[in-house]
Amino acid sequence: MDSTITLFLVQDGLINGSIYALLAVAFVLLFAVTRIIFVAQGDFVAYGGLTFAALQQGSVPGSIWLLAGLGVIAGILEFLRERHTLTRPRILGILAGDFIAPLALVGVVILVAPYDMPYLFDMALALALVVPMGPYIYRICFRPMANASVLVLLIGSVGVHWLMIGLGLLFFGAEGYRAAPMFGANFVVGPVLVSAQSLLVMGATLALLVGFYLFFGRTLAGKALMAAAVNARGASLVGISPSFSGRTAFLMAAFVGAISGILISPLTTLYYDSGFLIGLKGFVAAIVAGFASFPLAVAGAIAIGIAEAVSAFFASAFKEVIVFSLILPVLIWRSIRAPHHEED
Amino acid sequence: MSVLLTATDLSVSYGKVVAVHNIAIELPGSGIVTLIGANGAGKSTTLLSLMGVLPAKGKVMFDGIDITRSPVEERVEMGISLVSEKRDLFSSMSVEDNLRLGCYRRNRSHGGEALEEVFGRFPRLKERRHQLAATLSGGERQMLAMGRALMARPRLLMLDEPSLGLAPLIVRDIFRIVTDLKDSGIAILLIEQNARAALEVASAGYVMELGEITTHGPAGELINDRRLIESYLGIRQ
């Protein structure tokens, strides 16, 4: 392996690692705030990428019906849950947020999808369609069992994953799609050819990670979310609503997933079930971080990206086996190093 | 004196086990009321249910408003704060961040003033403002928990065992601060293992046994109640 191949593999690893890093951060965030190991995190990647690809091709993405359905179900559940305490402003709020907004978005998509819209407009529309699914899924599936054990929540998230996979097949079909790149240019850096889209992926990842760092480190809202992760009851006692924290965490996770899918859709062909394997690698990075540390999750994700690229070069048939086998030494090391400790 | 909080027919269960059974509590708009009883009598459960942390049956009114179905955050917004027995601090966050989060829901626009007030009341916290909460001593953790609750400028402050596990000198400081808070006009509901100390600073008290309130009245009368003295104050006459 000469230096050109090494550089190429590192580049490949960094691009993949960037996406895994974003997903790992989402896994850690969701687990820390809600105790949910959200297996369906990768499905947001597939939904984001495929919705964007469909809009670019001028067709109406089937995911609009999922958004509308989730909104209506969440709204009905909200009415039932709050039936004894409903006020007029609250009724209007539920109607606007859960019924009118998603249905209006569906209408907009049906109207504009056949036209050739600007790249950024399609991106924004794809995000607007996929990101709200996160909080809706939390409200419908996880808020009612917020006090359940981690195992029950995990089973719930597996259920959501299979539902999203099944609906994904229905909405997008079994064929794969690839979107056009935002920038088609390529650059020659030393011996390596670097595509502008690859730089966009890494740049966007870096920007998002810096954004997360500033949000959690500098803003009261970010600190409140971290507080809910550190000590849920303590957070509740200062008025940080566990439900609001859960919705916010799912909103951020869905955003991370959808934007990841949009960014990689010009680099790789996405299928309705592609998100699972991509998500699983972010999940491995989250395990490396013990589902607790954001910097470790990022470092683990980059390491997994590079390990994947190198193993694909040397033993492509065993690529996934090698990547997932990395969990074992990490788990053994963590179980030796980190004794069990109770919540604060 | 005006009534700030009333709880009637309040019952709390953990599954099939009834921890608090049909109790009634009335708290005035100022002064200290104490809730005393043996371990497992249901005191902490009562406070958690008044805060909305535990679901309860019955009716809770705060300042004339029915808050029975209100979630914790609404009760915080209305001016109820609880310093729990476990303190429930954000251990991996700094002292200052812990305090600032205290006014997340209420009094946020005056957070800066409230922070200075808390630092004035607890100078030790000011010295350690950049330190992680996990690195504080037991007394400092208690001060931080109380300071965080005070950041919201509550109308009712509920304290669950503020002296638990602390050295006698620090316990004295904590009781001095509780008395100062009472003098500043905050209504306080106090649970305390040291029943005598609690009754000495309180104006009224409730005695709980096996999830029920068995006696209540002015603190001056309770402190001279022979049965109470033998049961809870550890003194045989």
mmCIF file of C-alpha atoms in Angstrom, chain A residues 27-294:
data_model
loop_
_atom_site.group_PDB
_atom_site.id
_atom_site.type_symbol
_atom_site.label_atom_id
_atom_site.label_comp_id
_atom_site.label_asym_id
_atom_site.label_seq_id
_atom_site.Cartn_x
_atom_site.Cartn_y
_atom_site.Cartn_z
ATOM 1 C CA PHE A 27 -27.396 8.245 19.333
ATOM 2 C CA VAL A 28 -25.586 9.591 22.406
ATOM 3 C CA LEU A 29 -27.904 12.603 22.660
ATOM 4 C CA LEU A 30 -31.063 10.512 22.392
ATOM 5 C CA PHE A 31 -29.873 7.937 24.885
ATOM 6 C CA ALA A 32 -28.636 10.533 27.362
ATOM 7 C CA VAL A 33 -31.880 12.514 27.322
ATOM 8 C CA THR A 34 -34.477 9.767 26.845
ATOM 9 C CA ARG A 35 -32.627 6.466 27.623
ATOM 10 C CA ILE A 36 -33.738 5.229 24.202
ATOM 11 C CA ILE A 37 -31.242 3.324 22.050
ATOM 12 C CA PHE A 38 -32.886 4.547 18.894
ATOM 13 C CA VAL A 39 -32.268 1.826 16.329
ATOM 14 C CA ALA A 40 -34.285 3.726 13.732
ATOM 15 C CA GLN A 41 -31.810 6.646 13.729
ATOM 16 C CA GLY A 42 -30.324 5.418 10.427
ATOM 17 C CA ASP A 43 -33.765 5.359 8.836
ATOM 18 C CA PHE A 44 -33.855 9.158 8.997
ATOM 19 C CA VAL A 45 -30.739 9.048 6.791
ATOM 20 C CA ALA A 46 -32.495 6.931 4.170
ATOM 21 C CA TYR A 47 -35.710 8.974 4.385
ATOM 22 C CA GLY A 48 -33.776 12.261 4.145
ATOM 23 C CA GLY A 49 -31.683 11.140 1.180
ATOM 24 C CA LEU A 50 -34.525 9.448 -0.709
ATOM 25 C CA THR A 51 -36.983 12.291 -0.107
ATOM 26 C CA PHE A 52 -34.393 14.748 -1.412
ATOM 27 C CA ALA A 53 -33.601 12.537 -4.433
ATOM 28 C CA ALA A 54 -37.314 12.235 -5.247
ATOM 29 C CA LEU A 55 -37.783 16.017 -5.081
ATOM 30 C CA GLN A 56 -34.778 16.511 -7.341
ATOM 31 C CA GLN A 57 -36.282 14.125 -9.868
ATOM 32 C CA GLY A 58 -39.526 16.064 -9.819
ATOM 33 C CA SER A 59 -41.614 13.367 -8.174
ATOM 34 C CA VAL A 60 -43.675 13.549 -5.009
ATOM 35 C CA PRO A 61 -41.886 11.605 -2.227
ATOM 36 C CA GLY A 62 -44.110 9.056 -0.508
ATOM 37 C CA SER A 63 -42.741 10.220 2.852
ATOM 38 C CA ILE A 64 -45.252 13.100 2.785
ATOM 39 C CA TRP A 65 -47.966 10.610 3.729
ATOM 40 C CA LEU A 66 -45.978 9.400 6.692
ATOM 41 C CA LEU A 67 -45.549 12.972 7.905
ATOM 42 C CA ALA A 68 -49.274 13.667 7.505
ATOM 43 C CA GLY A 69 -50.203 10.405 9.215
ATOM 44 C CA LEU A 70 -47.835 10.962 12.114
ATOM 45 C CA GLY A 71 -49.118 14.515 12.577
ATOM 46 C CA VAL A 72 -52.759 13.455 12.669
ATOM 47 C CA ILE A 73 -52.084 10.531 15.046
ATOM 48 C CA ALA A 74 -49.962 12.733 17.342
ATOM 49 C CA GLY A 75 -52.707 15.378 17.346
ATOM 50 C CA ILE A 76 -55.462 12.888 18.186
ATOM 51 C CA LEU A 77 -53.339 11.409 20.986
ATOM 52 C CA GLU A 78 -52.665 14.916 22.308
ATOM 53 C CA PHE A 79 -56.403 15.661 22.424
ATOM 54 C CA LEU A 80 -57.031 12.401 24.259
ATOM 55 C CA ARG A 81 -54.165 12.935 26.701
ATOM 56 C CA GLU A 82 -55.139 16.479 27.582
ATOM 57 C CA ARG A 83 -58.913 16.036 27.323
ATOM 58 C CA HIS A 84 -59.487 17.167 30.930
ATOM 59 C CA THR A 85 -57.328 20.290 30.765
ATOM 60 C CA LEU A 86 -57.787 21.529 27.188
ATOM 61 C CA THR A 87 -58.060 25.282 26.755
ATOM 62 C CA ARG A 88 -59.015 27.161 23.599
ATOM 63 C CA PRO A 89 -55.432 28.329 22.804
ATOM 64 C CA ARG A 90 -54.179 24.789 23.378
ATOM 65 C CA ILE A 91 -56.815 23.328 21.017
ATOM 66 C CA LEU A 92 -55.808 25.854 18.357
ATOM 67 C CA GLY A 93 -52.138 25.053 18.981
ATOM 68 C CA ILE A 94 -52.686 21.310 18.498
ATOM 69 C CA LEU A 95 -54.803 21.893 15.384
ATOM 70 C CA ALA A 96 -52.159 24.186 13.896
ATOM 71 C CA GLY A 97 -49.092 22.139 14.813
ATOM 72 C CA ASP A 98 -50.333 18.608 14.281
ATOM 73 C CA PHE A 99 -53.018 18.865 11.612
ATOM 74 C CA ILE A 100 -52.756 22.069 9.573
ATOM 75 C CA ALA A 101 -48.945 22.450 9.355
ATOM 76 C CA PRO A 102 -48.139 18.913 8.111
ATOM 77 C CA LEU A 103 -51.136 18.818 5.761
ATOM 78 C CA ALA A 104 -50.216 22.263 4.387
ATOM 79 C CA LEU A 105 -46.666 21.011 3.800
ATOM 80 C CA VAL A 106 -48.057 17.984 1.968
ATOM 81 C CA GLY A 107 -50.068 20.362 -0.228
ATOM 82 C CA VAL A 108 -46.999 22.506 -0.951
ATOM 83 C CA VAL A 109 -44.923 19.443 -1.913
ATOM 84 C CA ILE A 110 -47.634 18.095 -4.251
ATOM 85 C CA LEU A 111 -47.854 21.508 -5.914
ATOM 86 C CA VAL A 112 -44.140 22.265 -6.348
ATOM 87 C CA ALA A 113 -42.603 18.794 -6.755
ATOM 88 C CA PRO A 114 -43.174 18.575 -10.545
ATOM 89 C CA TYR A 115 -41.294 21.853 -11.094
ATOM 90 C CA ASP A 116 -37.547 22.205 -11.261
ATOM 91 C CA MET A 117 -36.823 23.984 -8.005
ATOM 92 C CA PRO A 118 -33.439 25.274 -6.763
ATOM 93 C CA TYR A 119 -31.136 22.764 -5.031
ATOM 94 C CA LEU A 120 -31.328 24.498 -1.661
ATOM 95 C CA PHE A 121 -35.129 24.713 -1.863
ATOM 96 C CA ASP A 122 -35.338 20.937 -2.369
ATOM 97 C CA MET A 123 -32.947 20.452 0.542
ATOM 98 C CA ALA A 124 -35.047 22.657 2.797
ATOM 99 C CA LEU A 125 -38.248 20.907 1.710
ATOM 100 C CA ALA A 126 -36.759 17.453 2.343
ATOM 101 C CA LEU A 127 -35.676 18.580 5.814
ATOM 102 C CA ALA A 128 -39.108 20.099 6.492
ATOM 103 C CA LEU A 129 -40.699 16.759 5.582
ATOM 104 C CA VAL A 130 -38.398 14.414 7.503
ATOM 105 C CA VAL A 131 -37.266 16.378 10.581
ATOM 106 C CA PRO A 132 -40.731 16.779 12.203
ATOM 107 C CA MET A 133 -41.107 12.988 12.052
ATOM 108 C CA GLY A 134 -38.637 12.785 14.943
ATOM 109 C CA PRO A 135 -40.726 14.627 17.554
ATOM 110 C CA TYR A 136 -43.917 13.011 16.216
ATOM 111 C CA ILE A 137 -42.408 9.528 16.665
ATOM 112 C CA TYR A 138 -41.329 10.469 20.182
ATOM 113 C CA ARG A 139 -44.786 11.740 21.083
ATOM 114 C CA ILE A 140 -46.622 8.762 19.606
ATOM 115 C CA CYS A 141 -44.344 5.883 20.560
ATOM 116 C CA PHE A 142 -42.023 6.856 23.389
ATOM 117 C CA ARG A 143 -43.636 9.527 25.561
ATOM 118 C CA PRO A 144 -46.400 7.149 26.695
ATOM 119 C CA MET A 145 -43.733 4.722 27.932
ATOM 120 C CA ALA A 146 -41.161 7.264 29.092
ATOM 121 C CA ASN A 147 -40.762 5.484 32.434
ATOM 122 C CA ALA A 148 -40.284 2.032 30.932
ATOM 123 C CA SER A 149 -37.003 0.150 31.242
ATOM 124 C CA VAL A 150 -34.197 0.648 28.726
ATOM 125 C CA LEU A 151 -34.944 -2.808 27.321
ATOM 126 C CA VAL A 152 -38.615 -2.004 26.690
ATOM 127 C CA LEU A 153 -37.642 1.297 25.068
ATOM 128 C CA LEU A 154 -35.123 -0.566 22.889
ATOM 129 C CA ILE A 155 -37.809 -3.012 21.787
ATOM 130 C CA GLY A 156 -40.022 -0.029 20.976
ATOM 131 C CA SER A 157 -37.284 1.517 18.867
ATOM 132 C CA VAL A 158 -36.770 -1.771 16.998
ATOM 133 C CA GLY A 159 -40.512 -1.713 16.258
ATOM 134 C CA VAL A 160 -40.264 1.839 14.919
ATOM 135 C CA HIS A 161 -37.285 0.797 12.786
ATOM 136 C CA TRP A 162 -39.134 -2.084 11.124
ATOM 137 C CA LEU A 163 -42.170 0.124 10.570
ATOM 138 C CA MET A 164 -40.007 2.759 8.888
ATOM 139 C CA ILE A 165 -38.242 0.132 6.776
ATOM 140 C CA GLY A 166 -41.568 -1.338 5.638
ATOM 141 C CA LEU A 167 -43.074 2.044 4.881
ATOM 142 C CA GLY A 168 -39.823 3.064 3.177
ATOM 143 C CA LEU A 169 -40.213 0.173 0.730
ATOM 144 C CA LEU A 170 -43.799 1.265 0.108
ATOM 145 C CA PHE A 171 -42.906 4.950 -0.364
ATOM 146 C CA PHE A 172 -39.638 4.745 -2.285
ATOM 147 C CA GLY A 173 -39.727 1.266 -3.869
ATOM 148 C CA ALA A 174 -36.949 -1.304 -3.909
ATOM 149 C CA GLU A 175 -34.747 0.626 -6.339
ATOM 150 C CA GLY A 176 -31.843 2.760 -5.226
ATOM 151 C CA TYR A 177 -31.546 6.477 -5.911
ATOM 152 C CA ARG A 178 -28.661 8.878 -6.105
ATOM 153 C CA ALA A 179 -29.065 12.654 -6.065
ATOM 154 C CA ALA A 180 -27.052 15.119 -8.123
ATOM 155 C CA PRO A 181 -24.176 16.744 -6.211
ATOM 156 C CA MET A 182 -24.509 20.303 -4.998
ATOM 157 C CA PHE A 183 -21.087 21.077 -6.466
ATOM 158 C CA GLY A 184 -19.800 18.919 -9.301
ATOM 159 C CA ALA A 185 -16.216 20.171 -9.136
ATOM 160 C CA ASN A 186 -13.206 18.033 -8.251
ATOM 161 C CA PHE A 187 -9.861 19.172 -6.905
ATOM 162 C CA VAL A 188 -6.469 17.545 -7.135
ATOM 163 C CA VAL A 189 -4.765 17.700 -3.752
ATOM 164 C CA GLY A 190 -1.308 16.171 -4.117
ATOM 165 C CA PRO A 191 -1.866 12.700 -5.481
ATOM 166 C CA VAL A 192 -5.515 12.534 -4.409
ATOM 167 C CA LEU A 193 -8.636 13.601 -6.288
ATOM 168 C CA VAL A 194 -11.067 15.258 -3.886
ATOM 169 C CA SER A 195 -14.667 15.975 -4.875
ATOM 170 C CA ALA A 196 -16.335 19.201 -3.765
ATOM 171 C CA GLN A 197 -19.267 17.142 -2.428
ATOM 172 C CA SER A 198 -16.848 15.249 -0.142
ATOM 173 C CA LEU A 199 -15.542 18.536 1.197
ATOM 174 C CA LEU A 200 -19.136 19.676 1.677
ATOM 175 C CA VAL A 201 -19.896 16.564 3.736
ATOM 176 C CA MET A 202 -16.865 17.098 5.967
ATOM 177 C CA GLY A 203 -17.410 20.845 6.209
ATOM 178 C CA ALA A 204 -21.086 20.445 7.087
ATOM 179 C CA THR A 205 -20.226 17.806 9.679
ATOM 180 C CA LEU A 206 -17.650 20.057 11.267
ATOM 181 C CA ALA A 207 -20.083 22.989 11.247
ATOM 182 C CA LEU A 208 -22.811 20.860 12.847
ATOM 183 C CA LEU A 209 -20.451 19.518 15.511
ATOM 184 C CA VAL A 210 -19.268 23.054 16.324
ATOM 185 C CA GLY A 211 -22.930 24.103 16.380
ATOM 186 C CA PHE A 212 -23.732 21.325 18.863
ATOM 187 C CA TYR A 213 -20.737 22.287 20.974
ATOM 188 C CA LEU A 214 -21.866 25.911 21.141
ATOM 189 C CA PHE A 215 -25.505 24.957 21.727
ATOM 190 C CA PHE A 216 -24.712 22.657 24.642
ATOM 191 C CA GLY A 217 -21.884 24.757 26.042
ATOM 192 C CA ARG A 218 -23.152 28.314 25.658
ATOM 193 C CA THR A 219 -26.939 28.405 25.613
ATOM 194 C CA LEU A 220 -29.364 27.891 28.492
ATOM 195 C CA ALA A 221 -31.569 25.714 26.244
ATOM 196 C CA GLY A 222 -28.594 23.464 25.425
ATOM 197 C CA LYS A 223 -27.574 23.279 29.059
ATOM 198 C CA ALA A 224 -31.153 22.432 29.991
ATOM 199 C CA LEU A 225 -31.053 19.515 27.556
ATOM 200 C CA MET A 226 -27.747 18.355 29.035
ATOM 201 C CA ALA A 227 -29.182 18.762 32.530
ATOM 202 C CA ALA A 228 -32.070 16.479 31.557
ATOM 203 C CA ALA A 229 -29.455 13.974 30.409
ATOM 204 C CA VAL A 230 -27.370 14.249 33.593
ATOM 205 C CA ASN A 231 -30.220 14.074 36.087
ATOM 206 C CA ALA A 232 -33.762 13.767 34.770
ATOM 207 C CA ARG A 233 -35.462 14.394 38.118
ATOM 208 C CA GLY A 234 -33.206 17.342 38.929
ATOM 209 C CA ALA A 235 -34.079 18.816 35.539
ATOM 210 C CA SER A 236 -37.750 18.278 36.193
ATOM 211 C CA LEU A 237 -37.450 20.055 39.563
ATOM 212 C CA VAL A 238 -36.154 23.239 37.909
ATOM 213 C CA GLY A 239 -38.998 23.106 35.403
ATOM 214 C CA ILE A 240 -37.295 21.452 32.433
ATOM 215 C CA SER A 241 -40.101 19.348 31.017
ATOM 216 C CA PRO A 242 -38.984 15.754 30.269
ATOM 217 C CA SER A 243 -41.429 15.687 27.371
ATOM 218 C CA PHE A 244 -39.983 18.889 25.893
ATOM 219 C CA SER A 245 -36.446 17.528 26.308
ATOM 220 C CA GLY A 246 -37.468 14.313 24.545
ATOM 221 C CA ARG A 247 -39.108 16.177 21.672
ATOM 222 C CA THR A 248 -36.093 18.465 21.277
ATOM 223 C CA ALA A 249 -33.651 15.532 21.329
ATOM 224 C CA PHE A 250 -35.704 13.698 18.684
ATOM 225 C CA LEU A 251 -35.942 16.868 16.596
ATOM 226 C CA MET A 252 -32.149 17.224 16.647
ATOM 227 C CA ALA A 253 -31.633 13.517 15.945
ATOM 228 C CA ALA A 254 -34.034 13.588 12.996
ATOM 229 C CA PHE A 255 -32.311 16.710 11.670
ATOM 230 C CA VAL A 256 -28.899 15.071 11.959
ATOM 231 C CA GLY A 257 -30.174 11.928 10.222
ATOM 232 C CA ALA A 258 -31.977 13.775 7.424
ATOM 233 C CA ILE A 259 -29.130 16.191 6.683
ATOM 234 C CA SER A 260 -26.678 13.253 6.666
ATOM 235 C CA GLY A 261 -28.858 11.481 4.121
ATOM 236 C CA ILE A 262 -29.118 14.589 1.953
ATOM 237 C CA LEU A 263 -25.351 15.144 2.090
ATOM 238 C CA ILE A 264 -24.379 11.586 1.170
ATOM 239 C CA SER A 265 -27.127 11.013 -1.393
ATOM 240 C CA PRO A 266 -24.897 12.322 -4.249
ATOM 241 C CA LEU A 267 -21.973 10.130 -3.064
ATOM 242 C CA THR A 268 -23.666 6.778 -2.634
ATOM 243 C CA THR A 269 -26.781 5.055 -3.932
ATOM 244 C CA LEU A 270 -29.378 4.985 -1.185
ATOM 245 C CA TYR A 271 -32.032 2.304 -0.812
ATOM 246 C CA TYR A 272 -35.037 2.258 1.492
ATOM 247 C CA ASP A 273 -33.079 0.097 3.951
ATOM 248 C CA SER A 274 -29.617 1.686 3.563
ATOM 249 C CA GLY A 275 -30.042 3.657 6.754
ATOM 250 C CA PHE A 276 -29.823 0.610 8.976
ATOM 251 C CA LEU A 277 -26.222 -0.266 8.130
ATOM 252 C CA ILE A 278 -25.112 3.387 8.153
ATOM 253 C CA GLY A 279 -26.874 3.915 11.468
ATOM 254 C CA LEU A 280 -25.352 0.765 12.896
ATOM 255 C CA LYS A 281 -21.866 2.160 12.357
ATOM 256 C CA GLY A 282 -22.834 5.354 14.170
ATOM 257 C CA PHE A 283 -24.230 3.061 16.848
ATOM 258 C CA VAL A 284 -20.845 1.305 17.149
ATOM 259 C CA ALA A 285 -19.200 4.703 17.605
ATOM 260 C CA ALA A 286 -21.771 5.556 20.285
ATOM 261 C CA ILE A 287 -20.866 2.297 22.049
ATOM 262 C CA VAL A 288 -17.188 3.257 21.867
ATOM 263 C CA ALA A 289 -18.211 6.448 23.666
ATOM 264 C CA GLY A 290 -20.168 4.505 26.256
ATOM 265 C CA PHE A 291 -23.303 6.354 25.119
ATOM 266 C CA ALA A 292 -22.100 9.265 27.206
ATOM 267 C CA SER A 293 -19.283 11.285 25.634
ATOM 268 C CA PHE A 294 -19.767 13.378 22.502
#
